[in-house]
Amino acid sequence: MDDQRKRVIISEIENWRRNHLLPEHYCIFLLNLYTEGDRPQSSETARKGSGSIASGFGQVAASSQGAPARGTKATAPYVSGNAAPISGKMILSWLIGAFLIAGIILLAFHFNRFTPLMQIAIFACFSLICYILAFAFRKSSPLVTHLLLGLSFVVLLLGGFYMIHQLGGPLSVMLIYLSIISILLCGSAFLFGFPYLLYCGVLAFALVYGVATVDRVGDRYTWWRAELYWVPVACLMVGLGFLVHQNYPKWAGVFAICGMIAFFGAELQSLYIPSARQDLIQLLLFIKVFLSSAFFFFTRGYWYQWLRL
């Protein structure tokens, strides 16, 4: 170690000794260690070397674990890992996790014994609790927020469909319920700032739209009539994306991508119509792929800017 750094360390140790930051015998030990019994006079230049204090302090801390005698081989001391201190937030997280797991196990064994109204209340309360916890952890733990949001909407979706099926509800009730969940997904996307929630909400609306209009399109089916149900919707969504891309590029990308998916909605819907010709559907798909590729190429300046492609 050079003399400049040694003087800085010795000056810092003397400062600790004067201000009683360390015990007296500890400071004497460190001074004897670094001066080797011959303490030099501190100088003003030692005060200017503050940039070296941090490295010197690291060496002091390493030496304090047990400095070897001169002429002996130094061995690195074993330092055990320190456990993170237990805080109230950690205890609360453990308790919440334990209660949730215990509640899920209990409900899994006794769920069929409850009345339908009680089952609906269980699904609703569990989903609401997960949603509230996701909102509470949205800033401190994003990963937990994503997991809780996914669990909340999965339970809400599957549990709702299960209860509608158990109660013998028609398809129209399922579509209305899915529309409500789509609205919640879109609202949660703007609340939490997660684009994937808006993707799920818009695509769920497209699914509801496709199922609700399949019988109307299939009645006296013609390909151009099917296109009239989907192409205007796709153009509207893509146009909305281009309209808001300057102020809200994150949401504009969602509208544009969902609009491109809706552009192929007529062909996807026609696959479930018996009177639709398969060769015509394939031809329309090829034409639309070519048109969408050309559109993407000529507008690539916008796409690369606000879709981050």
Tab-separated table of C-alpha atoms in Angstrom:
chain	number	residue	atom	x	y	z
A	1	MET	CA	0.000	0.000	0.000
A	2	ASP	CA	1.400	3.420	-0.933
A	3	ASP	CA	2.113	6.058	1.714
A	4	GLN	CA	-0.607	8.430	0.497
A	5	ARG	CA	-3.380	5.879	0.968
A	6	LYS	CA	-1.950	4.745	4.283
A	7	ARG	CA	-1.934	8.340	5.595
A	8	VAL	CA	-5.578	8.739	4.529
A	9	ILE	CA	-6.611	5.586	6.361
A	10	ILE	CA	-4.665	6.521	9.498
A	11	SER	CA	-6.207	9.998	9.480
A	12	GLU	CA	-9.675	8.529	9.182
A	13	ILE	CA	-9.032	6.105	12.064
A	14	GLU	CA	-7.805	8.952	14.267
A	15	ASN	CA	-10.970	10.855	13.412
A	16	TRP	CA	-13.050	7.865	14.521
A	17	ARG	CA	-11.020	7.723	17.754
A	18	ARG	CA	-11.467	11.420	18.541
A	19	ASN	CA	-15.227	11.330	17.889
A	20	HIS	CA	-15.690	7.985	19.687
A	21	LEU	CA	-17.127	6.354	16.577
A	22	LEU	CA	-15.283	3.125	17.408
A	23	PRO	CA	-14.098	1.676	20.737
A	24	GLU	CA	-10.688	2.866	21.927
A	25	HIS	CA	-8.998	-0.528	21.826
A	26	TYR	CA	-10.350	-1.150	18.337
A	27	CYS	CA	-8.891	2.114	17.026
A	28	ILE	CA	-5.535	1.386	18.703
A	29	PHE	CA	-5.461	-2.023	17.075
A	30	LEU	CA	-6.142	-0.568	13.633
A	31	LEU	CA	-3.546	2.186	14.104
A	32	ASN	CA	-0.909	-0.324	15.164
A	33	LEU	CA	-1.845	-2.482	12.231
A	34	TYR	CA	-1.432	0.253	9.618
A	35	THR	CA	1.499	2.081	11.188
A	36	GLU	CA	3.356	-1.087	12.224
A	37	GLY	CA	4.153	0.556	15.541
A	38	ASP	CA	5.556	3.747	14.026
A	39	ARG	CA	2.695	6.238	13.606
A	40	PRO	CA	3.436	8.958	11.001
A	41	GLN	CA	2.298	12.549	11.350
A	42	SER	CA	-0.968	13.306	9.493
A	43	SER	CA	-0.749	15.947	6.786
A	44	GLU	CA	-3.153	18.206	4.937
A	45	THR	CA	-2.706	16.144	1.813
A	46	ALA	CA	-4.336	13.222	3.563
A	47	ARG	CA	-7.544	15.215	3.842
A	48	LYS	CA	-7.606	15.855	0.114
A	49	GLY	CA	-7.454	12.172	-0.696
A	50	SER	CA	-11.091	11.572	0.165
A	51	GLY	CA	-11.533	9.639	-3.054
A	52	SER	CA	-9.418	6.835	-1.586
A	53	ILE	CA	-11.253	6.629	1.745
A	54	ALA	CA	-13.861	4.202	0.486
A	55	SER	CA	-11.268	1.698	-0.752
A	56	GLY	CA	-9.226	2.157	2.414
A	57	PHE	CA	-12.257	1.592	4.560
A	58	GLY	CA	-12.903	-1.666	2.723
A	59	GLN	CA	-9.406	-2.794	3.543
A	60	VAL	CA	-9.866	-1.748	7.191
A	61	ALA	CA	-13.062	-3.804	7.400
A	62	ALA	CA	-11.349	-6.783	5.799
A	63	SER	CA	-8.375	-6.491	8.156
A	64	SER	CA	-10.577	-6.167	11.233
A	65	GLN	CA	-11.836	-9.693	10.733
A	66	GLY	CA	-8.455	-10.899	11.975
A	67	ALA	CA	-5.163	-9.585	10.576
A	68	PRO	CA	-2.419	-12.189	10.186
A	69	ALA	CA	0.945	-11.707	11.773
A	70	ARG	CA	3.913	-10.637	9.635
A	71	GLY	CA	5.516	-13.491	7.797
A	72	THR	CA	2.431	-15.708	7.944
A	73	LYS	CA	0.101	-16.577	5.117
A	74	ALA	CA	-3.148	-14.620	5.093
A	75	THR	CA	-6.369	-16.612	4.759
A	76	ALA	CA	-9.734	-15.184	3.816
A	77	PRO	CA	-12.141	-15.332	6.755
A	78	TYR	CA	-15.431	-17.062	6.355
A	79	VAL	CA	-18.324	-14.600	6.320
A	80	SER	CA	-21.757	-16.141	6.688
A	81	GLY	CA	-24.650	-14.670	4.774
A	82	ASN	CA	-26.854	-12.335	6.747
A	83	ALA	CA	-30.564	-12.962	6.556
A	84	ALA	CA	-32.753	-10.062	5.612
A	85	PRO	CA	-34.305	-8.396	8.648
A	86	ILE	CA	-37.884	-9.356	9.305
A	87	SER	CA	-40.192	-6.414	8.740
A	88	GLY	CA	-43.885	-5.880	9.237
A	89	LYS	CA	-44.462	-5.903	5.497
A	90	MET	CA	-42.768	-9.292	5.186
A	91	ILE	CA	-44.872	-10.752	7.984
A	92	LEU	CA	-48.027	-9.350	6.402
A	93	SER	CA	-47.110	-10.902	3.049
A	94	TRP	CA	-46.508	-14.285	4.671
A	95	LEU	CA	-49.811	-14.145	6.517
A	96	ILE	CA	-51.752	-13.126	3.414
A	97	GLY	CA	-50.133	-15.884	1.364
A	98	ALA	CA	-50.806	-18.478	4.059
A	99	PHE	CA	-54.465	-17.459	4.417
A	100	LEU	CA	-54.978	-17.508	0.645
A	101	ILE	CA	-53.480	-20.983	0.282
A	102	ALA	CA	-55.430	-22.290	3.262
A	103	GLY	CA	-58.629	-20.744	1.915
A	104	ILE	CA	-58.134	-22.271	-1.530
A	105	ILE	CA	-57.547	-25.737	-0.040
A	106	LEU	CA	-60.608	-25.438	2.190
A	107	LEU	CA	-62.862	-24.259	-0.643
A	108	ALA	CA	-61.604	-26.979	-2.992
A	109	PHE	CA	-62.824	-29.674	-0.604
A	110	HIS	CA	-66.148	-28.107	0.351
A	111	PHE	CA	-67.078	-25.972	-2.665
A	112	ASN	CA	-69.892	-28.218	-3.936
A	113	ARG	CA	-71.615	-28.136	-0.536
A	114	PHE	CA	-72.300	-24.403	-0.791
A	115	THR	CA	-75.400	-22.930	-2.353
A	116	PRO	CA	-75.092	-21.299	-5.812
A	117	LEU	CA	-75.379	-17.839	-4.292
A	118	MET	CA	-72.592	-18.656	-1.850
A	119	GLN	CA	-70.422	-19.992	-4.678
A	120	ILE	CA	-70.894	-16.778	-6.639
A	121	ALA	CA	-69.943	-14.762	-3.552
A	122	ILE	CA	-66.793	-16.858	-3.077
A	123	PHE	CA	-65.659	-16.312	-6.669
A	124	ALA	CA	-66.420	-12.605	-6.476
A	125	CYS	CA	-64.690	-12.054	-3.109
A	126	PHE	CA	-61.599	-14.019	-4.081
A	127	SER	CA	-61.255	-12.126	-7.348
A	128	LEU	CA	-61.834	-8.788	-5.608
A	129	ILE	CA	-59.228	-9.519	-2.927
A	130	CYS	CA	-56.626	-10.415	-5.561
A	131	TYR	CA	-57.461	-7.248	-7.491
A	132	ILE	CA	-57.126	-5.026	-4.412
A	133	LEU	CA	-53.812	-6.651	-3.485
A	134	ALA	CA	-52.560	-6.151	-7.045
A	135	PHE	CA	-53.403	-2.466	-6.794
A	136	ALA	CA	-51.651	-2.248	-3.438
A	137	PHE	CA	-48.437	-3.874	-4.749
A	138	ARG	CA	-48.416	-2.101	-8.139
A	139	LYS	CA	-45.427	0.103	-7.225
A	140	SER	CA	-43.480	-1.984	-4.733
A	141	SER	CA	-43.631	-5.368	-6.501
A	142	PRO	CA	-44.608	-5.390	-10.215
A	143	LEU	CA	-44.212	-9.171	-10.532
A	144	VAL	CA	-46.670	-9.815	-7.698
A	145	THR	CA	-49.028	-7.307	-9.313
A	146	HIS	CA	-49.010	-9.183	-12.614
A	147	LEU	CA	-49.589	-12.517	-10.903
A	148	LEU	CA	-52.451	-11.221	-8.769
A	149	LEU	CA	-54.103	-9.492	-11.727
A	150	GLY	CA	-53.901	-12.646	-13.809
A	151	LEU	CA	-55.297	-14.739	-10.969
A	152	SER	CA	-58.105	-12.250	-10.380
A	153	PHE	CA	-59.324	-12.203	-13.979
A	154	VAL	CA	-58.856	-15.951	-14.513
A	155	VAL	CA	-60.969	-16.699	-11.441
A	156	LEU	CA	-63.543	-14.120	-12.500
A	157	LEU	CA	-63.753	-15.502	-16.044
A	158	LEU	CA	-63.729	-19.245	-15.337
A	159	GLY	CA	-65.799	-18.954	-12.191
A	160	GLY	CA	-68.432	-16.879	-13.966
A	161	PHE	CA	-68.676	-19.271	-16.884
A	162	TYR	CA	-68.867	-22.207	-14.483
A	163	MET	CA	-71.755	-20.667	-12.556
A	164	ILE	CA	-73.610	-19.685	-15.738
A	165	HIS	CA	-73.261	-23.256	-16.986
A	166	GLN	CA	-74.378	-24.687	-13.646
A	167	LEU	CA	-77.445	-22.452	-13.612
A	168	GLY	CA	-78.299	-23.302	-17.235
A	169	GLY	CA	-77.748	-19.806	-18.616
A	170	PRO	CA	-77.980	-19.348	-22.420
A	171	LEU	CA	-75.172	-18.250	-24.728
A	172	SER	CA	-76.385	-14.675	-24.701
A	173	VAL	CA	-75.798	-14.456	-20.936
A	174	MET	CA	-72.238	-15.723	-21.407
A	175	LEU	CA	-71.628	-13.103	-24.093
A	176	ILE	CA	-72.948	-10.346	-21.844
A	177	TYR	CA	-70.751	-11.569	-19.003
A	178	LEU	CA	-67.707	-11.688	-21.273
A	179	SER	CA	-68.480	-8.133	-22.415
A	180	ILE	CA	-68.502	-6.981	-18.786
A	181	ILE	CA	-65.116	-8.620	-18.203
A	182	SER	CA	-63.815	-6.938	-21.377
A	183	ILE	CA	-64.832	-3.551	-19.995
A	184	LEU	CA	-63.070	-4.354	-16.714
A	185	LEU	CA	-59.931	-5.396	-18.590
A	186	CYS	CA	-59.865	-2.191	-20.619
A	187	GLY	CA	-60.448	-0.060	-17.536
A	188	SER	CA	-57.744	-1.923	-15.600
A	189	ALA	CA	-55.301	-1.385	-18.477
A	190	PHE	CA	-55.568	2.386	-18.089
A	191	LEU	CA	-55.577	2.117	-14.279
A	192	PHE	CA	-52.431	-0.011	-14.007
A	193	GLY	CA	-50.767	1.092	-17.251
A	194	PHE	CA	-50.370	-2.455	-18.644
A	195	PRO	CA	-50.962	-2.723	-22.421
A	196	TYR	CA	-51.545	-6.476	-22.345
A	197	LEU	CA	-54.760	-5.908	-20.382
A	198	LEU	CA	-56.028	-3.685	-23.185
A	199	TYR	CA	-55.073	-6.369	-25.709
A	200	CYS	CA	-57.117	-8.923	-23.767
A	201	GLY	CA	-60.074	-6.563	-23.405
A	202	VAL	CA	-60.229	-5.535	-27.072
A	203	LEU	CA	-59.765	-9.097	-28.340
A	204	ALA	CA	-62.463	-10.294	-25.933
A	205	PHE	CA	-64.800	-7.686	-27.442
A	206	ALA	CA	-63.879	-8.978	-30.909
A	207	LEU	CA	-64.714	-12.516	-29.774
A	208	VAL	CA	-68.094	-11.399	-28.453
A	209	TYR	CA	-68.743	-9.548	-31.718
A	210	GLY	CA	-67.804	-12.569	-33.817
A	211	VAL	CA	-69.949	-15.030	-31.876
A	212	ALA	CA	-72.909	-12.635	-31.764
A	213	THR	CA	-72.871	-12.041	-35.544
A	214	VAL	CA	-72.028	-15.540	-36.796
A	215	ASP	CA	-75.671	-16.526	-37.295
A	216	ARG	CA	-76.500	-13.250	-39.015
A	217	VAL	CA	-73.538	-13.599	-41.381
A	218	GLY	CA	-74.257	-17.280	-42.015
A	219	ASP	CA	-77.826	-16.542	-43.071
A	220	ARG	CA	-77.573	-16.381	-46.908
A	221	TYR	CA	-73.799	-16.194	-46.653
A	222	THR	CA	-71.750	-14.198	-49.169
A	223	TRP	CA	-68.090	-13.314	-48.782
A	224	TRP	CA	-68.580	-9.595	-49.343
A	225	ARG	CA	-71.290	-9.496	-46.665
A	226	ALA	CA	-68.902	-11.093	-44.175
A	227	GLU	CA	-66.257	-8.526	-45.074
A	228	LEU	CA	-68.692	-5.681	-44.404
A	229	TYR	CA	-69.020	-6.874	-40.809
A	230	TRP	CA	-65.287	-6.842	-40.131
A	231	VAL	CA	-63.313	-4.586	-42.471
A	232	PRO	CA	-64.913	-1.308	-41.238
A	233	VAL	CA	-64.217	-2.332	-37.640
A	234	ALA	CA	-60.589	-3.083	-38.495
A	235	CYS	CA	-60.160	0.228	-40.326
A	236	LEU	CA	-61.735	2.088	-37.408
A	237	MET	CA	-59.326	0.549	-34.890
A	238	VAL	CA	-56.231	1.076	-37.036
A	239	GLY	CA	-57.325	4.651	-37.711
A	240	LEU	CA	-57.798	5.194	-33.988
A	241	GLY	CA	-54.258	3.961	-33.422
A	242	PHE	CA	-52.851	6.440	-35.959
A	243	LEU	CA	-54.987	9.189	-34.450
A	244	VAL	CA	-53.649	8.875	-30.912
A	245	HIS	CA	-50.100	7.681	-31.603
A	246	GLN	CA	-48.491	11.083	-30.964
A	247	ASN	CA	-49.882	11.515	-27.461
A	248	TYR	CA	-50.420	7.882	-26.422
A	249	PRO	CA	-48.037	5.633	-28.391
A	250	LYS	CA	-48.377	2.760	-25.934
A	251	TRP	CA	-52.139	2.492	-26.431
A	252	ALA	CA	-51.983	3.344	-30.131
A	253	GLY	CA	-49.979	0.206	-30.771
A	254	VAL	CA	-52.643	-1.911	-29.079
A	255	PHE	CA	-55.443	-0.458	-31.213
A	256	ALA	CA	-53.429	-0.866	-34.415
A	257	ILE	CA	-52.437	-4.481	-33.751
A	258	CYS	CA	-55.965	-5.446	-32.712
A	259	GLY	CA	-57.253	-3.723	-35.855
A	260	MET	CA	-54.918	-5.814	-37.989
A	261	ILE	CA	-56.195	-8.955	-36.266
A	262	ALA	CA	-59.805	-7.863	-36.840
A	263	PHE	CA	-58.927	-7.434	-40.544
A	264	PHE	CA	-58.839	-11.243	-40.752
A	265	GLY	CA	-61.984	-11.647	-38.626
A	266	ALA	CA	-64.279	-12.384	-41.575
A	267	GLU	CA	-62.204	-15.384	-42.651
A	268	LEU	CA	-61.911	-16.700	-39.104
A	269	GLN	CA	-65.653	-16.364	-38.643
A	270	SER	CA	-66.339	-18.033	-41.996
A	271	LEU	CA	-64.572	-21.176	-40.823
A	272	TYR	CA	-67.564	-21.790	-38.523
A	273	ILE	CA	-70.151	-21.242	-41.257
A	274	PRO	CA	-70.967	-24.485	-43.140
A	275	SER	CA	-72.053	-22.699	-46.322
A	276	ALA	CA	-68.721	-20.865	-46.677
A	277	ARG	CA	-66.392	-22.259	-49.343
A	278	GLN	CA	-62.982	-23.228	-48.021
A	279	ASP	CA	-61.146	-22.413	-51.264
A	280	LEU	CA	-62.647	-18.918	-51.270
A	281	ILE	CA	-61.594	-18.396	-47.649
A	282	GLN	CA	-58.013	-19.368	-48.530
A	283	LEU	CA	-57.983	-17.004	-51.511
A	284	LEU	CA	-59.238	-14.122	-49.358
A	285	LEU	CA	-56.605	-14.877	-46.742
A	286	PHE	CA	-53.831	-14.717	-49.344
A	287	ILE	CA	-55.150	-11.420	-50.693
A	288	LYS	CA	-55.418	-9.905	-47.232
A	289	VAL	CA	-51.932	-11.035	-46.256
A	290	PHE	CA	-50.578	-9.311	-49.367
A	291	LEU	CA	-52.568	-6.125	-48.704
A	292	SER	CA	-51.609	-5.965	-45.033
A	293	SER	CA	-47.940	-6.532	-45.907
A	294	ALA	CA	-48.034	-3.711	-48.458
A	295	PHE	CA	-49.782	-1.439	-45.962
A	296	PHE	CA	-47.191	-2.259	-43.316
A	297	PHE	CA	-44.337	-1.533	-45.734
A	298	PHE	CA	-45.579	1.848	-46.950
A	299	THR	CA	-46.418	3.041	-43.429
A	300	ARG	CA	-43.297	1.590	-41.784
A	301	GLY	CA	-42.182	5.051	-40.652
A	302	TYR	CA	-45.127	5.208	-38.254
A	303	TRP	CA	-44.866	1.592	-37.138
A	304	TYR	CA	-41.181	1.744	-36.304
A	305	GLN	CA	-41.718	4.927	-34.321
A	306	TRP	CA	-44.638	4.126	-32.043
A	307	LEU	CA	-44.801	0.345	-32.105
A	308	ARG	CA	-41.041	0.113	-31.320
A	309	LEU	CA	-40.458	-2.426	-34.082
